[in-house]
CSV table of C-alpha atoms and ligand atoms in Angstrom, one decimal:
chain,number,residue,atom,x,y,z
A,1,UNK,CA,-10.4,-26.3,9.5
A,2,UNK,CA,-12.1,-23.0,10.4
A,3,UNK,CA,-9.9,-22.5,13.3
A,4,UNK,CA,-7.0,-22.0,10.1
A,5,UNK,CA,-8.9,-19.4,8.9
A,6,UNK,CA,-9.8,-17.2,12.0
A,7,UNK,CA,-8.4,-14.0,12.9
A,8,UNK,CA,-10.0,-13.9,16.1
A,9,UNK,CA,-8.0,-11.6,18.3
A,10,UNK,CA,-6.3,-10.0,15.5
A,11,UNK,CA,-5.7,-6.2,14.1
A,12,UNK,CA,-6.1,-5.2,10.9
A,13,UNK,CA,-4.9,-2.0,9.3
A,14,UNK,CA,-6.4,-1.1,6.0
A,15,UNK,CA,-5.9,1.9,4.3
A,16,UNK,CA,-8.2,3.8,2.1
A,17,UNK,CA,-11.2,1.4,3.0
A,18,UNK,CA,-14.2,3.6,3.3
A,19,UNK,CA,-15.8,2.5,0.4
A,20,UNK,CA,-14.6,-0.4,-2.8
A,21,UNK,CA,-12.4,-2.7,-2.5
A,22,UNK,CA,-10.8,-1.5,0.5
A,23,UNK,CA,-14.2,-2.0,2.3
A,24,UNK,CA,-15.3,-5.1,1.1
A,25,UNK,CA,-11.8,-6.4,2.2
A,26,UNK,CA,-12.2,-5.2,5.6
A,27,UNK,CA,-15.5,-6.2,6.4
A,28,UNK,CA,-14.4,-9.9,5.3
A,29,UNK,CA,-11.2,-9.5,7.9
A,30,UNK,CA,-13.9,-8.5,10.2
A,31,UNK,CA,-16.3,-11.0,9.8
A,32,UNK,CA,-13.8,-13.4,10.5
A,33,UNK,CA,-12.9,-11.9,13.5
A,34,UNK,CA,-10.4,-9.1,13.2
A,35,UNK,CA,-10.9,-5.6,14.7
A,36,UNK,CA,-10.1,-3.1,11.8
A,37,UNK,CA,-8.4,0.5,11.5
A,38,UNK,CA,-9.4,2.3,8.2
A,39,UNK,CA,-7.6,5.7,7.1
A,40,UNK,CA,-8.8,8.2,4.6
A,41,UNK,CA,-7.7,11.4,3.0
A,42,UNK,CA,-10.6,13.3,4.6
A,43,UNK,CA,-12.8,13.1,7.3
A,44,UNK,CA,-15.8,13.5,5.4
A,45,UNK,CA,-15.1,9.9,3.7
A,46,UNK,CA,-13.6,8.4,7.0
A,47,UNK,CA,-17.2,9.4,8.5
A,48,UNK,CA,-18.7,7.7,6.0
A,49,UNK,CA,-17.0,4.4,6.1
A,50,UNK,CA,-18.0,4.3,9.9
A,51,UNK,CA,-21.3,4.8,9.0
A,52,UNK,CA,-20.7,1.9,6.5
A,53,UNK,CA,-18.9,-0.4,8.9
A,54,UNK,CA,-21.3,0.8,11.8
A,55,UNK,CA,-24.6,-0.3,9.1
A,56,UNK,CA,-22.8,-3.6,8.3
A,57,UNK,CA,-22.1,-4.5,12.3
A,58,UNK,CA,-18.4,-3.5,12.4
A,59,UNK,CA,-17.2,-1.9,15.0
A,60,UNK,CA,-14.2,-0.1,13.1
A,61,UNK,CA,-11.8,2.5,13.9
A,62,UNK,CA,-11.3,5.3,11.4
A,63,UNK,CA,-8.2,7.6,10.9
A,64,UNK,CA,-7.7,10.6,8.1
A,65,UNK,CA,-4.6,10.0,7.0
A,66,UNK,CA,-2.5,10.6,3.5
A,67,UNK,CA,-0.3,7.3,2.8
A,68,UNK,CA,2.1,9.3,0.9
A,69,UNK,CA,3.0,11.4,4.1
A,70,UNK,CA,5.5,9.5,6.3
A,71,UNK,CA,4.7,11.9,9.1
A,72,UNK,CA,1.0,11.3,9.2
A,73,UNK,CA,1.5,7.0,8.6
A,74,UNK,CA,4.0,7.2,11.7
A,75,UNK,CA,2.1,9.2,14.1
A,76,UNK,CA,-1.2,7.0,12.7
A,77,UNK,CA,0.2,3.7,13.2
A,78,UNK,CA,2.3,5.0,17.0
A,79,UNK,CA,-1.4,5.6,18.0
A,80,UNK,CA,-3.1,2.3,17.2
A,81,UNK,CA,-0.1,0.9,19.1
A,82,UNK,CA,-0.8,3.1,22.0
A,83,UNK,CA,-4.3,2.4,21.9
A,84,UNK,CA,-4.9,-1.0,20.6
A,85,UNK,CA,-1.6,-2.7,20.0
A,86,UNK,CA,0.7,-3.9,17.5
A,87,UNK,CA,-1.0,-4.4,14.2
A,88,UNK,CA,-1.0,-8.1,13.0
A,89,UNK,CA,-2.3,-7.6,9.3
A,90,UNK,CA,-1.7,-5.0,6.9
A,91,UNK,CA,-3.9,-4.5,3.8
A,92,UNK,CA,-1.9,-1.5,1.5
A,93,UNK,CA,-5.5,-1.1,-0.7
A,94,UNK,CA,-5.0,2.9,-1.1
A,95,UNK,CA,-4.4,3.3,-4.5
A,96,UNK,CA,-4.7,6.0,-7.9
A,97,UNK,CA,-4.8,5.7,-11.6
A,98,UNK,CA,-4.1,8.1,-14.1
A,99,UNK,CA,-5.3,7.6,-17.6
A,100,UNK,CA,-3.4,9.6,-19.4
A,101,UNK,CA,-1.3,9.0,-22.6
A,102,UNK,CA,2.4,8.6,-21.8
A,103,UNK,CA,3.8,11.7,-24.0
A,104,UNK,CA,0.8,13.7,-22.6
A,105,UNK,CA,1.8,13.3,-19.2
A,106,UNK,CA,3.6,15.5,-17.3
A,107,UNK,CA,6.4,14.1,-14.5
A,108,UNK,CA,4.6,15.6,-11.8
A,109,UNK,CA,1.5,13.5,-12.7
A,110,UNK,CA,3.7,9.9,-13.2
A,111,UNK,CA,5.2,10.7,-9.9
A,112,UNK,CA,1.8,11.4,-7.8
A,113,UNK,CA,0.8,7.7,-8.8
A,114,UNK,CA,4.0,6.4,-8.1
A,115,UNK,CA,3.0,8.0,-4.6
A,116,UNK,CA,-0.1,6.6,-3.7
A,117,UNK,CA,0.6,3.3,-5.4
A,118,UNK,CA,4.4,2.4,-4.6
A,119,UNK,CA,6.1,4.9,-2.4
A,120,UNK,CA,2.8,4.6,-0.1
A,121,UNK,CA,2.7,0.8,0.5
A,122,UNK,CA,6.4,0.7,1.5
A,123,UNK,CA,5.9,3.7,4.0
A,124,UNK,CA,3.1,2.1,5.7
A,125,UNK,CA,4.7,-1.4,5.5
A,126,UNK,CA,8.2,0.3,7.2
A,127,UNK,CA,5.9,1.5,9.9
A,128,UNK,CA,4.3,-1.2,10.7
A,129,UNK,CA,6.9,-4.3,10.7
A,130,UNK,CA,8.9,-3.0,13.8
A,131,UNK,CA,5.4,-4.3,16.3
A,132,UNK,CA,5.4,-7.2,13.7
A,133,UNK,CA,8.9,-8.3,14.8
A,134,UNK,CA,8.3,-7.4,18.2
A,135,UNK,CA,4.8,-9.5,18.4
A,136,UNK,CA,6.8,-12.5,16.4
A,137,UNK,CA,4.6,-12.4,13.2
A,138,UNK,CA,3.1,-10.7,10.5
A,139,UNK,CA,0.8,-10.1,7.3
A,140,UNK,CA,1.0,-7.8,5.0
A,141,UNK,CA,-1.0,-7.7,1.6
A,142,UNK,CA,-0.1,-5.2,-1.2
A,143,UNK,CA,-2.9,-4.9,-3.5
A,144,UNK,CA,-1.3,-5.2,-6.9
A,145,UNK,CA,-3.6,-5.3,-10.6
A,146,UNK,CA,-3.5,-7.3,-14.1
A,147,UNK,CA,-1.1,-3.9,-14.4
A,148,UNK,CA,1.3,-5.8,-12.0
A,149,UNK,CA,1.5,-8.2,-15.0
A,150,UNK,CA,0.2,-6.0,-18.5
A,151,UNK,CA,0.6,-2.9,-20.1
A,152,UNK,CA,-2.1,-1.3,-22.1
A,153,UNK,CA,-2.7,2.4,-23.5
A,154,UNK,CA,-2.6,5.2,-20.8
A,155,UNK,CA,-1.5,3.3,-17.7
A,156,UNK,CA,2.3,3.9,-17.6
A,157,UNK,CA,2.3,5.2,-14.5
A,158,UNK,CA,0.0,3.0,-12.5
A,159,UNK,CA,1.3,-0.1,-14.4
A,160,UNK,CA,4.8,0.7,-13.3
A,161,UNK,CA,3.5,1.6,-9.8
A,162,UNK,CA,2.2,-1.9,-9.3
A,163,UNK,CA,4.8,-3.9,-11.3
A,164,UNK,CA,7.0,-2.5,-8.3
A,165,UNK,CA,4.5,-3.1,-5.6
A,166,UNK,CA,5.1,-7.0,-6.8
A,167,UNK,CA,8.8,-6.7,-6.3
A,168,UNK,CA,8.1,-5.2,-3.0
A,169,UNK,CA,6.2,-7.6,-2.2
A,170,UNK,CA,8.8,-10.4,-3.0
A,171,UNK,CA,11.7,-8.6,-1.5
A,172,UNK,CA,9.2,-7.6,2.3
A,173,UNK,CA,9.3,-11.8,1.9
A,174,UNK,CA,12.7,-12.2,1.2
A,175,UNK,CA,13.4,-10.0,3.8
A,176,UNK,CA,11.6,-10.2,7.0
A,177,UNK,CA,10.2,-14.2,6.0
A,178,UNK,CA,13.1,-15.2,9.1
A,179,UNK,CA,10.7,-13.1,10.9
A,180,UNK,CA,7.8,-15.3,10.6
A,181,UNK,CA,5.9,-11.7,8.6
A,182,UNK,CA,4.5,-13.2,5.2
A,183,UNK,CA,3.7,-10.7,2.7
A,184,UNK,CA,1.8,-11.6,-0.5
A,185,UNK,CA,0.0,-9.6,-3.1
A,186,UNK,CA,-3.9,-9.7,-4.6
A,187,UNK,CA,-3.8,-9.1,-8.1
A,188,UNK,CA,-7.4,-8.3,-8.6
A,189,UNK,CA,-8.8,-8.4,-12.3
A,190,UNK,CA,-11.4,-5.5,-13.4
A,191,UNK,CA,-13.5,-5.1,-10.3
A,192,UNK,CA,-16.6,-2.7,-10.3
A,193,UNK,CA,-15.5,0.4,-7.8
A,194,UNK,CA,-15.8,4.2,-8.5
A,195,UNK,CA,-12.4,3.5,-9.8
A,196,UNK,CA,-13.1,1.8,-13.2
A,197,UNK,CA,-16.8,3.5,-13.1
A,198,UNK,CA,-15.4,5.6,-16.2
A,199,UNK,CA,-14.4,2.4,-18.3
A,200,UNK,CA,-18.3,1.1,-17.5
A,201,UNK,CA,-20.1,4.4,-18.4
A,202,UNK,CA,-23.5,3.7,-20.3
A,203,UNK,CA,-23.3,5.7,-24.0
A,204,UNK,CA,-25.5,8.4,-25.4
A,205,UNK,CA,-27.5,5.7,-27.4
A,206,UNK,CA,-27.6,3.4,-24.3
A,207,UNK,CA,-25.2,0.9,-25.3
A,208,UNK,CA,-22.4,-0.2,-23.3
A,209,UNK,CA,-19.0,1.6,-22.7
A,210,UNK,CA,-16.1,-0.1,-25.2
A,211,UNK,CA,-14.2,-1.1,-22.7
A,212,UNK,CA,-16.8,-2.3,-20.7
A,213,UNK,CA,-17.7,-5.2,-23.7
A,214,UNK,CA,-14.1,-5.5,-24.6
A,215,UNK,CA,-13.3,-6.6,-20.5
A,216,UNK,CA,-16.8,-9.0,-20.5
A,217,UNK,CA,-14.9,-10.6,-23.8
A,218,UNK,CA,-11.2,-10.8,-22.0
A,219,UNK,CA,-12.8,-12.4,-18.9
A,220,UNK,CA,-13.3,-16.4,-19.3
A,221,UNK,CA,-15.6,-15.7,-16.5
A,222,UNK,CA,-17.5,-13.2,-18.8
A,223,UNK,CA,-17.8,-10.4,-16.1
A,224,UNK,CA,-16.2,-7.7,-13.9
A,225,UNK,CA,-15.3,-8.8,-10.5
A,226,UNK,CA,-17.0,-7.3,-7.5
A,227,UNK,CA,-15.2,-6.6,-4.4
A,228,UNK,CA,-16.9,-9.2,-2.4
A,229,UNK,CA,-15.0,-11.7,-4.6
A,230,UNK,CA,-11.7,-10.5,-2.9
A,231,UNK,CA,-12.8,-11.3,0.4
A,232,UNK,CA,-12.1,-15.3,0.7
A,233,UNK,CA,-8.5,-14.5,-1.0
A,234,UNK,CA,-7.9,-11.6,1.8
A,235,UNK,CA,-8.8,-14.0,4.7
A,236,UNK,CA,-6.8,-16.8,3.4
A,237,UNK,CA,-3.9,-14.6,2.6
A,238,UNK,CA,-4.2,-13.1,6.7
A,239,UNK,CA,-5.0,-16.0,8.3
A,240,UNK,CA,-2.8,-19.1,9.8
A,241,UNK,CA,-4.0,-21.1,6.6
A,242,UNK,CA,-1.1,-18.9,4.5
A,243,UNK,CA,1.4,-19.5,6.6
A,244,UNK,CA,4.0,-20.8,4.5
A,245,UNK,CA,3.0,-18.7,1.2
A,246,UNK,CA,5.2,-16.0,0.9
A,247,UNK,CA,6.3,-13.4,-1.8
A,248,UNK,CA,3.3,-14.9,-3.8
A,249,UNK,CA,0.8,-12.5,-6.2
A,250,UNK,CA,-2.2,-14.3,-6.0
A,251,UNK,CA,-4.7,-13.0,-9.6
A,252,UNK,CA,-7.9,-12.8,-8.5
A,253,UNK,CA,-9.4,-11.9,-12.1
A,254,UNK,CA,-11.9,-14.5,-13.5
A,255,UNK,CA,-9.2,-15.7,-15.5
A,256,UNK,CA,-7.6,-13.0,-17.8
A,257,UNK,CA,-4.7,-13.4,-16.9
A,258,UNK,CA,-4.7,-17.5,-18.8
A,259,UNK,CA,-6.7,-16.4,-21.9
A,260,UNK,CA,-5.5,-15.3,-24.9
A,261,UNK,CA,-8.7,-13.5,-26.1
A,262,UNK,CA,-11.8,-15.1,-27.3
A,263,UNK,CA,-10.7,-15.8,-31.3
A,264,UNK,CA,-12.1,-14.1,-34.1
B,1,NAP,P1,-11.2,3.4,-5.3
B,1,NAP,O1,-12.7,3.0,-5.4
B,1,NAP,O2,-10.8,4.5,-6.0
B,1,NAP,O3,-10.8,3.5,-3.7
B,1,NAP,C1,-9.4,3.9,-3.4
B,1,NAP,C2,-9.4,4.3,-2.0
B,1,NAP,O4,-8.0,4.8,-1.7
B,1,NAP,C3,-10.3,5.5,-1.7
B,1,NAP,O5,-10.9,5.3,-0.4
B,1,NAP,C4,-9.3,6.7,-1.7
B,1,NAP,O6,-9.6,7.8,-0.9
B,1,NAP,C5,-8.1,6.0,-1.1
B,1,NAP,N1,-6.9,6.8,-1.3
B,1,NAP,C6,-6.4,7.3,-2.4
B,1,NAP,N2,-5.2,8.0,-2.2
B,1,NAP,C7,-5.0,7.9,-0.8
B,1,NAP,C8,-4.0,8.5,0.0
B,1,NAP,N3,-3.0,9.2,-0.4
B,1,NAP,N4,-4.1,8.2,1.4
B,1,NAP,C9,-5.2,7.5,1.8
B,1,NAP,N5,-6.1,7.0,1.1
B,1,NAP,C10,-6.1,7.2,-0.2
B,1,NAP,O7,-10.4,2.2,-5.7
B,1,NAP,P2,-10.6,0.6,-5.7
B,1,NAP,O8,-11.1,0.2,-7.1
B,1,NAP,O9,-11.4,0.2,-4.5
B,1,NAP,O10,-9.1,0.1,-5.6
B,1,NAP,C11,-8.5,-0.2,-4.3
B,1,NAP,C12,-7.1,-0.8,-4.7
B,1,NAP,O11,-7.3,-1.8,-5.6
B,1,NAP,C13,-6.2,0.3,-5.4
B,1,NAP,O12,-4.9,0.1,-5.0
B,1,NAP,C14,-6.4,-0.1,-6.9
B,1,NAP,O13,-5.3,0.3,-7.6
B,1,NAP,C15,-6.5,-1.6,-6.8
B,1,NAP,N6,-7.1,-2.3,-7.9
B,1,NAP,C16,-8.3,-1.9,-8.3
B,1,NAP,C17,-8.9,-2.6,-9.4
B,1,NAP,C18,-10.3,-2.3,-9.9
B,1,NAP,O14,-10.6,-2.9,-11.0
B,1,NAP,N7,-11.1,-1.5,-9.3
B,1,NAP,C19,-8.2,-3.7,-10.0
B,1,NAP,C20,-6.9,-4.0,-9.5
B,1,NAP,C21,-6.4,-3.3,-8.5
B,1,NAP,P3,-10.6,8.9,-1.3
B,1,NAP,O15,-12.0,8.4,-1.0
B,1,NAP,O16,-10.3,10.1,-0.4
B,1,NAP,O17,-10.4,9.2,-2.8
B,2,GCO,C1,-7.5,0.3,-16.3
B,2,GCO,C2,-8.0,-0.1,-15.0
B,2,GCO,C3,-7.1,-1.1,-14.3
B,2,GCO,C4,-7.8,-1.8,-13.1
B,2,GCO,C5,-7.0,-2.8,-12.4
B,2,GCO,C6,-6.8,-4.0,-13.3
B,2,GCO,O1,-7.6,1.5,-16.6
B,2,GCO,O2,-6.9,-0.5,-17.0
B,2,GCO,O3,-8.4,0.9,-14.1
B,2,GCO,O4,-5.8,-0.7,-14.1
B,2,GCO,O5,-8.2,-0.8,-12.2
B,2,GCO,O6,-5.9,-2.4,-11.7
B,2,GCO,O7,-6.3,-5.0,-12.5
């Protein structure tokens, strides 16, 4: 049974996975035996992750590179083909949110999420399936939200962002499945990352962010997520035991996603 989810001999491109989610998800593809190339937008954080990687026994390979730029993806992924090989699993984790009001936001702001979160994930996913076809198989896992699913206030952007990277999802499936390349999503619920650190923030009189109570209360598990608990659904979604799952969103989010809201 372990041998279904080993991914010994295996290369693993995640993108903006020096720190969070991104991180935690890599260091689980390495742990079960995948080499792993990292990007970031600056060096200064790709020199950290290493250090992160290098602290946690990973011997990982970083790259500064902007996901939104086709230029830098090509010539990033051209090189861990020259210098490694074909990449076998791709993790599109690199992502922004804006919390802004809809009328208060300008176009240029909606599109810069669309970007990072949407435009991104298909540029990096282009690049990569050519070696994919060539090496006769493929994973690719596009890390969608609840916002794949839900709206709420101030998330137009991001929640149409990763309402598309679902679609995407389903239609890299529908298109390059013959190809033996499965790509499925990771809906993760509200994780604790420098991401939602504003929705957690302690108060002036020390009690606990709104948001932060009104998650705990939507959440039949009764808490935020931490990245570690994406790590079993990333292996399972790169490894030989996923094989046939394709096109497929899998929530990872204590339950919100089933619960109406704890009754009044
Ligand atoms: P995070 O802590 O903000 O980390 C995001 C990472 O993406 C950072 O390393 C960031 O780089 C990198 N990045 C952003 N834009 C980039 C670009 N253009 N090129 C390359 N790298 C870029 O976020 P997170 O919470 O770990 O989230 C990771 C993914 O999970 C995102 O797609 C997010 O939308 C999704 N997600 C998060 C949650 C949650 O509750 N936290 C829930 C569902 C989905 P810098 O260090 O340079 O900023
Ligand atoms: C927000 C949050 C979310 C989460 C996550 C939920 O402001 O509502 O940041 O969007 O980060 O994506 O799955």
């Amino acid at each position: 049974m372990q041998n279904q989810f080993s991914l010994n001999g295996k290369i693993a491109l995640v993108t903006g996975a020096s720190y969070g989610i991104g991180f935690a998800i890599a260091s689980a593809l390495a742990k079960a035996g995948a080499t792993i190339v990292f990007n970031d937008l600056k060096q200064e954080f790709v020199d950290k992750g290493l250090a992160s990687y290098k602290e946690a026994g990973i011997d990982a390979k970083g790259y500064v590179c902007d996901v939104t730029s086709e230029e830098q993806v090509n010539v990033m992924v051209a090189l861990i083909e020259k210098e490694m090989g074909a990449i076998d699993i791709l993790v599109n984790n690199a992502g922004i949110i804006k919390r802004i009001p809809m009328v208060e936001m300008s176009a240029a702001e909606f599109r810069q999420v669309i970007d990072v979160d949407l435009n991104a994930p298909f540029i990096v996913a282009k690049a990569v399936i050519p070696g994919m076809i060539k090496k006769g198989h493929g994973k690719i896992i596009n890390i969608c939200s609840m916002m794949s699913e839900l709206g709420r206030e101030t998330v137009s952007a991001y929640a149409a962002a990763k309402g598309g990277l679902k679609m995407l999802t389903r239609n890299i499936a529908s298109e390059y499945g013959e190809y033996n390349i499965q790509c499925n999503g990771i809906g993760p619920g509200y994780i604790a990352t420098p991401q939602t650190a504003p929705l957690r923030e302690i108060q002036a009189d020390g009690s606990r962010h709104p948001f932060d109570s009104f998650i705990i209360a939507k959440t039949p598990a009764a808490r935020w997520g931490t990245p570690e608990d994406l790590e079993g659904p990333a292996v399972f979604l790169a490894s030989h035991a996923s094989d046939f799952v394709n096109g497929h969103v899998l929530y990872v989010d204590g339950g919100i996603l089933a619960y109406i809201g704890k009754q009044p």
